[in-house]
Amino acid sequence: MLAKRSLALLIAASLLAGCAAGPDYARPNMPMPERYLGAAAVEQRHASTRADQAAWWTGFGDPQLSRYVMLALAQNLDLAQASARVIQARAGLGAANAALLPAGHVGGQAARAYQSVETPLGQVLNSGPGFDRYGNAYEAELGASWELDLFGGLRRGREVALAEYQASEAGNAATRLAVAAQTADIYIEIRGLQTRLDVARRQVQKQQALLETIQLLYGKGLVAELQVSQTEGGLPRSSLPCLSLKRGWTQP
């Protein structure tokens, strides 16, 4: 009899498993190339720790860059939204996990009553010896419940919640990377422009010094006016008025 009952339960479980809600998730086949541009350089690079990858901008050794990146990460609204979505998805995953577990509750209450002797019941009780007009009542309640996931709906819900949580974490990491990368890119571009401007200023200073020397030689009749014009042509127009006055020329 016990063997027949066990067999019947096994058959019922198999039938219920076949009626599970929705098909099992199958990861799509995404063909990937064997090599990619820059793979050799990545392979030669020493493996970095996760902490280094999380704060990759510190590898530039620029405290100002690190400060700007940290400010952007702390104040960017898109990143704040992504972090809030992670918290929301984590809460949803916790609720989905809890739905698969038994639930229990404990309750209790206490009451204290004062019996009036003006009511019929109070008059009857008051006529007896040792009547106490005060009464105490205590009540405790203990309950438990467990929803059997016969058709797999709760398990599918947990799978969905887990996928949403993982997607929110990936989105948060991508947003963080995008904010840090954009900040670093703008900072490096500005630094590059500042360097180019500094080089241009030094080049103008050298060209001005050369022009002054050529003007001095021209004043002594040692060089032709063509050389002065050629040297002057290498300077931006904004620096020409003050230099032309040294030769007694007027700037048109």
Coordinates of N, CA and C in Angstrom, one line a residue:
M1 N 0.8 -1.2 0.0 CA 0.0 0.0 0.0 C 0.9 1.3 0.0
L2 N 1.9 1.2 0.8 CA 2.8 2.4 0.9 C 3.5 2.6 -0.4
A3 N 3.9 1.5 -1.1 CA 4.6 1.6 -2.4 C 3.7 2.2 -3.4
K4 N 2.4 1.8 -3.4 CA 1.5 2.3 -4.4 C 1.2 3.8 -4.1
R5 N 1.2 4.2 -2.9 CA 1.0 5.6 -2.5 C 2.2 6.5 -3.0
S6 N 3.4 5.9 -2.8 CA 4.6 6.7 -3.2 C 4.6 6.8 -4.7
L7 N 4.3 5.7 -5.4 CA 4.2 5.8 -6.8 C 3.2 6.8 -7.3
A8 N 2.1 6.9 -6.7 CA 1.1 7.8 -7.1 C 1.6 9.3 -6.9
L9 N 2.2 9.5 -5.7 CA 2.8 10.9 -5.5 C 3.8 11.2 -6.5
L10 N 4.7 10.3 -6.9 CA 5.7 10.5 -7.8 C 5.1 10.9 -9.2
I11 N 4.1 10.1 -9.6 CA 3.4 10.4 -10.9 C 2.8 11.8 -10.8
A12 N 2.1 12.1 -9.7 CA 1.5 13.4 -9.6 C 2.5 14.6 -9.6
A13 N 3.6 14.4 -9.0 CA 4.7 15.4 -9.0 C 5.2 15.6 -10.4
S14 N 5.4 14.5 -11.2 CA 5.8 14.6 -12.6 C 4.8 15.3 -13.4
L15 N 3.6 15.0 -13.2 CA 2.5 15.7 -14.0 C 2.5 17.2 -13.7
L16 N 2.7 17.5 -12.4 CA 2.6 18.9 -12.1 C 3.9 19.7 -12.6
A17 N 5.0 18.9 -12.6 CA 6.2 19.6 -13.1 C 6.1 19.8 -14.6
G18 N 5.4 19.0 -15.3 CA 5.2 19.2 -16.7 C 4.2 20.4 -17.0
C19 N 3.5 20.8 -16.0 CA 2.6 21.9 -16.1 C 3.1 23.2 -15.5
A20 N 4.5 23.2 -15.4 CA 5.1 24.4 -14.8 C 4.8 25.6 -15.7
A21 N 4.7 26.8 -15.1 CA 4.4 28.0 -15.8 C 5.6 28.5 -16.6
G22 N 5.4 28.5 -17.9 CA 6.4 29.0 -18.8 C 7.5 28.1 -19.1
P23 N 8.2 28.2 -20.2 CA 9.3 27.4 -20.5 C 10.6 27.8 -19.8
D24 N 11.6 26.9 -19.7 CA 12.8 27.2 -19.1 C 13.6 28.2 -19.9
Y25 N 14.3 29.1 -19.3 CA 15.1 30.1 -20.0 C 16.3 29.4 -20.7
A26 N 16.4 29.8 -22.0 CA 17.6 29.3 -22.8 C 18.4 30.5 -23.3
R27 N 19.6 30.5 -22.9 CA 20.5 31.6 -23.3 C 20.7 31.6 -24.8
P28 N 20.5 32.8 -25.5 CA 20.6 32.8 -26.9 C 22.1 32.6 -27.3
N29 N 22.2 32.0 -28.5 CA 23.6 31.7 -29.0 C 24.0 33.0 -29.7
M30 N 25.0 33.6 -29.1 CA 25.6 34.9 -29.7 C 27.0 34.6 -30.2
P31 N 27.2 34.4 -31.5 CA 28.5 34.2 -32.0 C 29.4 35.4 -31.8
M32 N 30.6 35.1 -31.2 CA 31.6 36.2 -31.0 C 32.9 36.0 -31.7
P33 N 33.5 37.0 -32.2 CA 34.8 36.8 -32.9 C 35.9 36.3 -32.0
E34 N 36.8 35.5 -32.6 CA 37.8 35.0 -31.7 C 38.8 36.1 -31.3
R35 N 39.1 37.0 -32.1 CA 40.0 38.1 -31.8 C 39.3 39.5 -32.0
Y36 N 39.9 40.5 -31.4 CA 39.4 41.8 -31.5 C 40.5 42.8 -31.5
L37 N 40.3 44.0 -31.9 CA 41.3 45.0 -32.0 C 41.9 45.3 -30.7
G38 N 43.2 45.2 -30.5 CA 43.8 45.5 -29.2 C 43.9 44.3 -28.3
A39 N 43.6 43.1 -28.8 CA 43.6 42.0 -27.9 C 45.0 41.6 -27.5
A40 N 46.0 41.8 -28.3 CA 47.4 41.5 -28.0 C 47.8 42.4 -26.8
A41 N 47.5 43.7 -26.9 CA 47.9 44.6 -25.8 C 47.2 44.3 -24.5
V42 N 46.0 43.8 -24.6 CA 45.3 43.5 -23.3 C 45.9 42.2 -22.7
E43 N 46.3 41.3 -23.6 CA 46.9 40.0 -23.1 C 48.2 40.3 -22.4
Q44 N 49.0 41.3 -22.9 CA 50.3 41.6 -22.4 C 50.2 42.4 -21.1
R45 N 49.1 43.0 -20.9 CA 48.9 43.8 -19.7 C 48.7 42.9 -18.5
H46 N 49.3 43.4 -17.4 CA 49.2 42.6 -16.1 C 47.7 42.7 -15.7
A47 N 47.3 41.6 -15.1 CA 45.9 41.6 -14.6 C 45.8 42.5 -13.4
S48 N 44.8 43.4 -13.4 CA 44.6 44.3 -12.3 C 43.6 43.8 -11.4
T49 N 43.6 44.3 -10.2 CA 42.6 43.9 -9.2 C 41.3 44.6 -9.5
R50 N 40.2 44.1 -8.8 CA 38.9 44.7 -9.1 C 38.8 46.1 -8.5
A51 N 39.5 46.4 -7.5 CA 39.6 47.7 -6.9 C 40.2 48.7 -7.9
D52 N 41.3 48.2 -8.6 CA 41.9 49.1 -9.6 C 41.0 49.3 -10.8
Q53 N 40.2 48.3 -11.2 CA 39.3 48.5 -12.3 C 38.1 49.5 -11.9
A54 N 37.7 49.4 -10.6 CA 36.6 50.3 -10.2 C 37.0 51.7 -10.2
A55 N 38.3 52.0 -9.9 CA 38.8 53.4 -9.9 C 40.0 53.5 -10.9
W56 N 39.7 53.2 -12.1 CA 40.7 53.1 -13.1 C 41.4 54.5 -13.4
W57 N 40.6 55.6 -13.1 CA 41.1 56.9 -13.4 C 42.3 57.3 -12.5
T58 N 42.5 56.6 -11.4 CA 43.6 56.9 -10.5 C 44.9 56.5 -11.2
G59 N 44.9 55.6 -12.2 CA 46.1 55.2 -12.9 C 46.8 56.4 -13.6
F60 N 46.1 57.5 -13.9 CA 46.7 58.6 -14.5 C 47.6 59.4 -13.6
G61 N 47.4 59.2 -12.3 CA 48.2 59.9 -11.3 C 47.9 61.4 -11.2
D62 N 46.7 61.8 -11.5 CA 46.3 63.2 -11.5 C 45.3 63.4 -10.4
P63 N 45.6 64.0 -9.2 CA 44.7 64.2 -8.2 C 43.5 65.0 -8.6
Q64 N 43.7 66.0 -9.5 CA 42.6 66.9 -9.9 C 41.6 66.1 -10.7
L65 N 42.1 65.2 -11.6 CA 41.2 64.3 -12.4 C 40.4 63.4 -11.4
S66 N 41.0 62.8 -10.4 CA 40.3 62.0 -9.5 C 39.3 62.8 -8.7
R67 N 39.6 64.0 -8.4 CA 38.6 64.8 -7.7 C 37.4 65.1 -8.6
Y68 N 37.6 65.5 -9.8 CA 36.5 65.8 -10.7 C 35.6 64.5 -11.0
V69 N 36.3 63.4 -11.1 CA 35.5 62.1 -11.4 C 34.7 61.8 -10.2
M70 N 35.2 61.9 -9.0 CA 34.5 61.6 -7.8 C 33.3 62.5 -7.6
L71 N 33.5 63.8 -7.9 CA 32.4 64.8 -7.8 C 31.3 64.4 -8.8
A72 N 31.7 64.0 -10.0 CA 30.7 63.7 -11.1 C 29.9 62.4 -10.6
L73 N 30.6 61.5 -10.1 CA 29.9 60.2 -9.6 C 29.0 60.5 -8.4
A74 N 29.3 61.5 -7.6 CA 28.5 61.8 -6.5 C 27.3 62.7 -6.8
Q75 N 27.4 63.5 -7.9 CA 26.3 64.4 -8.2 C 25.5 64.1 -9.5
N76 N 25.9 63.1 -10.2 CA 25.2 62.8 -11.4 C 23.8 62.2 -11.2
L77 N 22.8 62.7 -11.8 CA 21.4 62.3 -11.5 C 21.1 60.9 -12.2
D78 N 21.7 60.7 -13.4 CA 21.5 59.4 -14.1 C 22.1 58.3 -13.2
L79 N 23.2 58.5 -12.6 CA 23.8 57.4 -11.7 C 23.0 57.2 -10.5
A80 N 22.4 58.3 -10.0 CA 21.5 58.2 -8.8 C 20.3 57.4 -9.1
Q81 N 19.7 57.6 -10.3 CA 18.5 56.8 -10.7 C 18.9 55.3 -10.9
A82 N 20.1 55.1 -11.5 CA 20.5 53.7 -11.7 C 20.7 53.0 -10.3
S83 N 21.3 53.7 -9.3 CA 21.4 53.1 -8.0 C 20.1 52.9 -7.3
A84 N 19.1 53.8 -7.6 CA 17.8 53.6 -7.0 C 17.1 52.3 -7.6
R85 N 17.4 52.1 -8.9 CA 16.8 50.9 -9.6 C 17.4 49.6 -9.0
V86 N 18.7 49.7 -8.7 CA 19.3 48.5 -8.1 C 18.6 48.2 -6.7
I87 N 18.4 49.2 -5.9 CA 17.8 49.0 -4.6 C 16.3 48.5 -4.8
Q88 N 15.6 49.0 -5.8 CA 14.2 48.6 -6.0 C 14.2 47.1 -6.5
A89 N 15.2 46.8 -7.4 CA 15.2 45.4 -7.8 C 15.6 44.4 -6.7
R90 N 16.5 44.9 -5.9 CA 17.0 44.0 -4.7 C 15.8 43.7 -3.8
A91 N 15.0 44.7 -3.6 CA 13.8 44.5 -2.7 C 12.8 43.6 -3.4
G92 N 12.6 43.7 -4.7 CA 11.8 42.8 -5.4 C 12.3 41.3 -5.4
L93 N 13.6 41.2 -5.5 CA 14.1 39.8 -5.4 C 13.9 39.3 -4.0
G94 N 14.1 40.1 -3.0 CA 13.8 39.6 -1.6 C 12.4 39.2 -1.4
A95 N 11.4 39.9 -2.0 CA 10.0 39.6 -1.9 C 9.7 38.3 -2.6
A96 N 10.4 38.1 -3.8 CA 10.2 36.8 -4.5 C 10.8 35.6 -3.8
N97 N 11.9 35.8 -3.1 CA 12.5 34.7 -2.3 C 11.6 34.4 -1.1
A98 N 11.0 35.4 -0.5 CA 10.2 35.2 0.6 C 8.9 34.5 0.3
A99 N 8.4 34.7 -1.0 CA 7.2 34.0 -1.4 C 7.3 32.5 -1.4
L100 N 8.5 32.0 -1.6 CA 8.8 30.6 -1.7 C 8.9 29.9 -0.3
L101 N 9.0 30.7 0.7 CA 9.2 30.2 2.1 C 7.9 30.2 2.9
P102 N 7.9 29.4 3.9 CA 6.7 29.4 4.8 C 6.6 30.8 5.5
A103 N 5.4 31.2 5.8 CA 5.1 32.4 6.5 C 4.5 32.2 7.8
G104 N 4.9 32.9 8.8 CA 4.3 32.7 10.1 C 4.0 34.0 10.8
H105 N 3.1 34.0 11.7 CA 2.8 35.3 12.4 C 2.4 34.9 13.9
V106 N 2.8 35.8 14.7 CA 2.5 35.7 16.2 C 1.8 37.0 16.6
G107 N 0.7 36.8 17.3 CA 0.0 38.0 17.8 C -0.5 37.8 19.2
G108 N -0.8 38.8 19.9 CA -1.2 38.7 21.3 C -1.9 40.0 21.7
Q109 N -2.7 39.9 22.7 CA -3.4 41.1 23.2 C -3.8 40.9 24.6
A110 N -3.9 42.0 25.3 CA -4.3 41.9 26.8 C -5.3 43.0 27.0
A111 N -6.2 42.7 27.9 CA -7.3 43.7 28.2 C -7.6 43.6 29.7
R112 N -8.0 44.8 30.2 CA -8.3 44.9 31.6 C -9.7 45.6 31.7
A113 N -10.7 44.9 32.3 CA -12.1 45.4 32.4 C -12.5 45.8 33.8
Y114 N -13.4 46.7 33.9 CA -13.9 47.2 35.2 C -15.4 46.9 35.2
Q115 N -15.9 46.0 36.0 CA -17.3 45.6 36.0 C -18.2 46.6 36.8
S116 N -19.2 47.1 36.2 CA -20.1 48.0 36.9 C -21.1 47.2 37.7
V117 N -21.4 47.7 38.9 CA -22.4 47.0 39.8 C -23.8 47.5 39.6
E118 N -24.0 48.4 38.6 CA -25.3 48.9 38.3 C -26.0 48.1 37.3
T119 N -25.3 47.3 36.6 CA -25.9 46.4 35.6 C -26.5 45.2 36.2
P120 N -27.4 44.5 35.6 CA -27.9 43.2 36.2 C -26.8 42.2 36.5
L121 N -25.9 42.0 35.6 CA -24.8 41.1 35.8 C -23.9 41.6 37.0
G122 N -23.7 42.8 37.0 CA -22.8 43.4 38.1 C -23.5 43.2 39.5
Q123 N -24.8 43.4 39.5 CA -25.5 43.2 40.8 C -25.5 41.8 41.3
V124 N -25.6 40.8 40.3 CA -25.6 39.4 40.7 C -24.2 39.0 41.2
L125 N -23.1 39.5 40.5 CA -21.8 39.2 40.9 C -21.4 39.9 42.2
N126 N -21.9 41.0 42.4 CA -21.6 41.8 43.6 C -22.2 41.2 44.8
S127 N -23.2 40.4 44.7 CA -23.9 39.8 45.8 C -23.1 38.6 46.4
G128 N -22.2 38.1 45.6 CA -21.4 37.0 46.0 C -20.2 37.5 46.8
P129 N -19.6 36.6 47.7 CA -18.4 37.0 48.5 C -17.2 37.1 47.6
G130 N -16.3 38.0 48.0 CA -15.0 38.1 47.3 C -15.1 38.6 45.9
F131 N -16.1 39.3 45.5 CA -16.3 39.8 44.1 C -15.2 40.9 43.8
D132 N -14.5 40.6 42.7 CA -13.5 41.6 42.3 C -14.0 42.3 41.0
R133 N -14.2 43.6 41.1 CA -14.8 44.3 39.9 C -13.8 44.4 38.8
Y134 N -12.5 44.2 39.0 CA -11.5 44.3 38.0 C -11.2 42.9 37.4
G135 N -11.1 42.8 36.1 CA -10.8 41.6 35.4 C -9.8 41.7 34.3
N136 N -8.9 40.8 34.2 CA -7.8 40.8 33.2 C -8.1 39.6 32.2
A137 N -7.8 39.9 30.9 CA -7.9 38.9 29.9 C -6.7 39.0 29.0
Y138 N -6.1 37.8 28.7 CA -4.9 37.7 27.8 C -5.2 36.7 26.7
E139 N -4.7 37.1 25.5 CA -4.9 36.2 24.3 C -3.7 36.2 23.5
A140 N -3.2 35.0 23.1 CA -2.1 34.8 22.2 C -2.5 34.1 21.0
E141 N -1.9 34.4 19.9 CA -2.2 33.8 18.6 C -0.9 33.4 17.8
L142 N -0.9 32.3 17.3 CA 0.3 31.8 16.6 C -0.3 31.1 15.3
G143 N 0.2 31.5 14.2 CA -0.2 30.9 12.9 C 0.9 30.8 11.9
A144 N 0.7 29.9 11.0 CA 1.7 29.7 9.9 C 1.0 29.3 8.6
S145 N 1.6 29.6 7.5 CA 1.0 29.3 6.2 C 2.2 29.1 5.2
W146 N 1.9 28.3 4.2 CA 2.9 28.0 3.2 C 2.2 27.8 1.9
E147 N 2.5 28.6 0.9 CA 1.8 28.4 -0.4 C 2.7 27.5 -1.3
L148 N 2.1 26.3 -1.6 CA 2.8 25.4 -2.4 C 2.9 25.8 -3.8
D149 N 4.1 25.9 -4.4 CA 4.3 26.3 -5.7 C 4.1 25.1 -6.7
L150 N 2.9 24.7 -6.8 CA 2.7 23.5 -7.6 C 3.0 23.7 -9.1
F151 N 2.6 24.8 -9.7 CA 2.8 25.0 -11.1 C 4.0 25.9 -11.4
G152 N 4.8 26.2 -10.4 CA 6.1 26.9 -10.7 C 5.9 28.4 -10.9
G153 N 4.7 29.0 -10.6 CA 4.6 30.4 -10.9 C 5.5 31.3 -10.0
L154 N 5.6 30.8 -8.7 CA 6.5 31.6 -7.8 C 8.0 31.5 -8.2
R155 N 8.4 30.3 -8.7 CA 9.7 30.1 -9.1 C 10.0 30.9 -10.3
R156 N 9.1 31.0 -11.2 CA 9.3 31.9 -12.4 C 9.3 33.3 -12.0
G157 N 8.5 33.7 -11.0 CA 8.6 35.1 -10.5 C 10.0 35.4 -9.9
R158 N 10.5 34.4 -9.2 CA 11.9 34.6 -8.6 C 12.9 34.7 -9.7
E159 N 12.8 33.9 -10.8 CA 13.7 34.0 -11.9 C 13.7 35.4 -12.5
V160 N 12.5 35.9 -12.7 CA 12.3 37.2 -13.3 C 12.9 38.3 -12.4
A161 N 12.7 38.2 -11.1 CA 13.2 39.2 -10.1 C 14.7 39.1 -10.1
L162 N 15.3 37.9 -10.2 CA 16.7 37.8 -10.2 C 17.3 38.4 -11.5
A163 N 16.7 38.2 -12.6 CA 17.1 38.8 -13.9 C 17.1 40.3 -13.9
E164 N 16.0 40.8 -13.3 CA 15.9 42.3 -13.2 C 16.9 42.9 -12.3
Y165 N 17.2 42.2 -11.2 CA 18.3 42.6 -10.3 C 19.6 42.6 -11.0
Q166 N 19.9 41.6 -11.7 CA 21.2 41.5 -12.4 C 21.3 42.6 -13.5
A167 N 20.2 42.8 -14.2 CA 20.2 43.8 -15.2 C 20.4 45.2 -14.6
S168 N 19.7 45.5 -13.4 CA 19.9 46.8 -12.8 C 21.3 47.0 -12.3
E169 N 22.0 45.9 -11.8 CA 23.4 46.1 -11.4 C 24.3 46.3 -12.7
A170 N 24.0 45.6 -13.8 CA 24.8 45.9 -15.0 C 24.6 47.3 -15.5
G171 N 23.3 47.8 -15.4 CA 23.0 49.1 -15.9 C 23.7 50.2 -15.0
N172 N 23.7 49.9 -13.7 CA 24.4 50.8 -12.8 C 25.9 50.9 -13.0
A173 N 26.5 49.7 -13.3 CA 27.9 49.7 -13.6 C 28.2 50.4 -14.9
A174 N 27.4 50.2 -15.9 CA 27.6 50.9 -17.2 C 27.4 52.4 -17.1
T175 N 26.4 52.8 -16.3 CA 26.2 54.3 -16.1 C 27.4 54.9 -15.4
R176 N 27.9 54.2 -14.4 CA 29.1 54.7 -13.6 C 30.3 54.8 -14.5
L177 N 30.5 53.8 -15.4 CA 31.6 53.8 -16.3 C 31.5 54.9 -17.3
A178 N 30.3 55.2 -17.8 CA 30.0 56.2 -18.8 C 30.3 57.6 -18.2
V179 N 29.8 57.8 -16.9 CA 30.0 59.1 -16.3 C 31.5 59.4 -16.0
A180 N 32.2 58.4 -15.5 CA 33.6 58.5 -15.2 C 34.4 58.7 -16.5
A181 N 34.1 58.0 -17.6 CA 34.8 58.1 -18.8 C 34.6 59.4 -19.5
Q182 N 33.3 59.9 -19.4 CA 33.0 61.2 -20.0 C 33.7 62.3 -19.3
T183 N 33.7 62.2 -18.0 CA 34.4 63.3 -17.2 C 35.9 63.3 -17.5
A184 N 36.5 62.1 -17.5 CA 37.9 62.0 -17.8 C 38.3 62.4 -19.2
D185 N 37.4 62.1 -20.2 CA 37.6 62.5 -21.5 C 37.6 64.1 -21.7
I186 N 36.6 64.7 -21.0 CA 36.6 66.2 -21.1 C 37.8 66.8 -20.4
Y187 N 38.2 66.2 -19.3 CA 39.3 66.8 -18.5 C 40.6 66.6 -19.3
I188 N 40.8 65.5 -20.0 CA 42.0 65.3 -20.7 C 42.0 66.1 -22.0
E189 N 40.9 66.3 -22.6 CA 40.8 67.2 -23.7 C 41.1 68.7 -23.4
I190 N 40.6 69.1 -22.2 CA 40.9 70.5 -21.8 C 42.4 70.6 -21.5
R191 N 43.0 69.6 -20.8 CA 44.4 69.6 -20.5 C 45.3 69.6 -21.8
G192 N 44.8 68.9 -22.8 CA 45.5 68.9 -24.1 C 45.4 70.3 -24.8
L193 N 44.3 70.9 -24.7 CA 44.1 72.3 -25.3 C 45.0 73.3 -24.5
Q194 N 45.0 73.1 -23.2 CA 45.9 74.0 -22.4 C 47.4 73.9 -22.8
T195 N 47.8 72.6 -23.0 CA 49.2 72.4 -23.4 C 49.5 73.0 -24.8
R196 N 48.5 72.8 -25.7 CA 48.7 73.3 -27.1 C 48.8 74.9 -27.0
L197 N 47.9 75.5 -26.1 CA 48.0 76.9 -26.0 C 49.3 77.4 -25.4
D198 N 49.8 76.6 -24.5 CA 51.1 77.0 -23.9 C 52.2 76.9 -24.9
V199 N 52.2 75.9 -25.7 CA 53.2 75.7 -26.7 C 53.1 76.9 -27.8
A200 N 51.9 77.2 -28.1 CA 51.7 78.3 -29.1 C 52.2 79.6 -28.5
R201 N 52.0 79.9 -27.2 CA 52.4 81.1 -26.6 C 54.0 81.2 -26.6
R202 N 54.6 80.1 -26.3 CA 56.1 80.1 -26.3 C 56.6 80.2 -27.7
Q203 N 55.9 79.7 -28.6 CA 56.4 79.8 -30.0 C 56.2 81.3 -30.5
V204 N 55.2 81.9 -30.0 CA 55.0 83.3 -30.4 C 56.1 84.2 -29.7
Q205 N 56.4 83.9 -28.4 CA 57.5 84.6 -27.8 C 58.8 84.4 -28.5
K206 N 59.1 83.2 -28.9 CA 60.4 83.0 -29.6 C 60.4 83.8 -31.0
Q207 N 59.2 83.7 -31.6 CA 59.1 84.4 -32.9 C 59.2 85.9 -32.7
Q208 N 58.7 86.4 -31.6 CA 58.8 87.9 -31.4 C 60.2 88.3 -31.1
A209 N 60.9 87.4 -30.3 CA 62.3 87.7 -30.1 C 63.1 87.7 -31.3
L210 N 62.8 86.7 -32.2 CA 63.5 86.7 -33.5 C 63.2 87.9 -34.4
L211 N 61.9 88.4 -34.3 CA 61.6 89.5 -35.1 C 62.3 90.8 -34.6
E212 N 62.4 90.9 -33.3 CA 63.1 92.0 -32.7 C 64.6 92.0 -33.2
T213 N 65.2 90.9 -33.2 CA 66.6 90.8 -33.7 C 66.7 91.1 -35.1
I214 N 65.8 90.7 -36.0 CA 65.8 91.0 -37.4 C 65.6 92.5 -37.6
Q215 N 64.7 93.1 -36.8 CA 64.4 94.5 -36.9 C 65.7 95.3 -36.5
L216 N 66.4 94.8 -35.5 CA 67.6 95.5 -35.1 C 68.6 95.5 -36.2
L217 N 68.8 94.3 -36.8 CA 69.7 94.2 -37.9 C 69.3 95.0 -39.1
Y218 N 68.0 95.1 -39.4 CA 67.5 95.9 -40.5 C 67.8 97.3 -40.2
G219 N 67.6 97.8 -39.0 CA 67.9 99.2 -38.7 C 69.4 99.5 -38.9
K220 N 70.2 98.5 -38.8 CA 71.7 98.8 -39.1 C 72.1 98.5 -40.5
G221 N 71.1 98.1 -41.3 CA 71.3 97.9 -42.7 C 72.0 96.6 -43.0
L222 N 71.9 95.6 -42.1 CA 72.5 94.3 -42.3 C 71.6 93.2 -42.9
V223 N 70.3 93.5 -42.9 CA 69.4 92.5 -43.6 C 68.4 93.3 -44.4
A224 N 67.8 92.6 -45.4 CA 66.9 93.3 -46.3 C 65.5 93.3 -45.6
E225 N 64.7 94.2 -46.2 CA 63.3 94.4 -45.6 C 62.5 93.1 -45.8
L226 N 62.8 92.3 -46.9 CA 62.1 91.1 -47.1 C 62.2 90.1 -45.9
Q227 N 63.4 90.1 -45.3 CA 63.5 89.2 -44.2 C 62.7 89.6 -43.0
V228 N 62.6 90.9 -42.8 CA 61.7 91.4 -41.8 C 60.2 91.0 -42.0
S229 N 59.8 91.1 -43.3 CA 58.4 90.8 -43.6 C 58.2 89.3 -43.5
Q230 N 59.2 88.5 -43.9 CA 59.0 87.0 -43.7 C 58.9 86.6 -42.3
T231 N 59.7 87.2 -41.4 CA 59.7 86.9 -40.0 C 58.4 87.4 -39.4
E232 N 58.0 88.6 -39.8 CA 56.7 89.1 -39.3 C 55.5 88.3 -39.7
G233 N 55.6 87.6 -40.9 CA 54.5 86.8 -41.3 C 54.3 85.6 -40.5
G234 N 55.3 85.1 -39.7 CA 55.2 84.0 -38.9 C 54.5 84.3 -37.6
L235 N 54.1 85.5 -37.3 CA 53.4 85.9 -36.1 C 51.9 86.1 -36.3
P236 N 51.1 85.8 -35.3 CA 49.6 86.1 -35.5 C 49.4 87.6 -35.6
R237 N 48.4 88.0 -36.2 CA 48.1 89.5 -36.5 C 47.9 90.2 -35.2
S238 N 47.4 89.6 -34.1 CA 47.2 90.3 -32.9 C 48.5 90.8 -32.2
S239 N 49.6 90.2 -32.6 CA 50.9 90.6 -32.0 C 51.7 91.6 -32.9
L240 N 51.1 91.9 -34.0 CA 51.8 92.8 -35.0 C 51.8 94.3 -34.6
P241 N 50.7 94.9 -34.1 CA 50.8 96.3 -33.9 C 51.9 96.8 -33.0
C242 N 52.1 96.2 -31.9 CA 53.2 96.6 -31.0 C 54.5 96.4 -31.6
L243 N 54.7 95.4 -32.4 CA 56.0 95.2 -33.0 C 56.2 96.1 -34.2
S244 N 55.2 96.4 -34.9 CA 55.3 97.3 -36.1 C 55.7 98.7 -35.6
L245 N 55.2 99.1 -34.4 CA 55.5 100.5 -33.9 C 57.0 100.6 -33.6
K246 N 57.6 99.5 -33.3 CA 59.1 99.6 -33.0 C 59.9 100.0 -34.3
R247 N 59.3 99.7 -35.5 CA 59.9 100.0 -36.7 C 59.5 101.4 -37.2
G248 N 58.5 102.0 -36.5 CA 58.0 103.2 -37.0 C 56.9 103.1 -38.0
W249 N 56.4 101.8 -38.2 CA 55.3 101.6 -39.2 C 53.9 101.8 -38.5
T250 N 52.9 102.1 -39.3 CA 51.6 102.2 -38.8 C 50.8 101.0 -39.3
Q251 N 50.1 100.4 -38.3 CA 49.3 99.2 -38.7 C 48.0 99.6 -39.3
P252 N 47.7 99.1 -40.5 CA 46.4 99.5 -41.2 C 45.2 99.0 -40.4

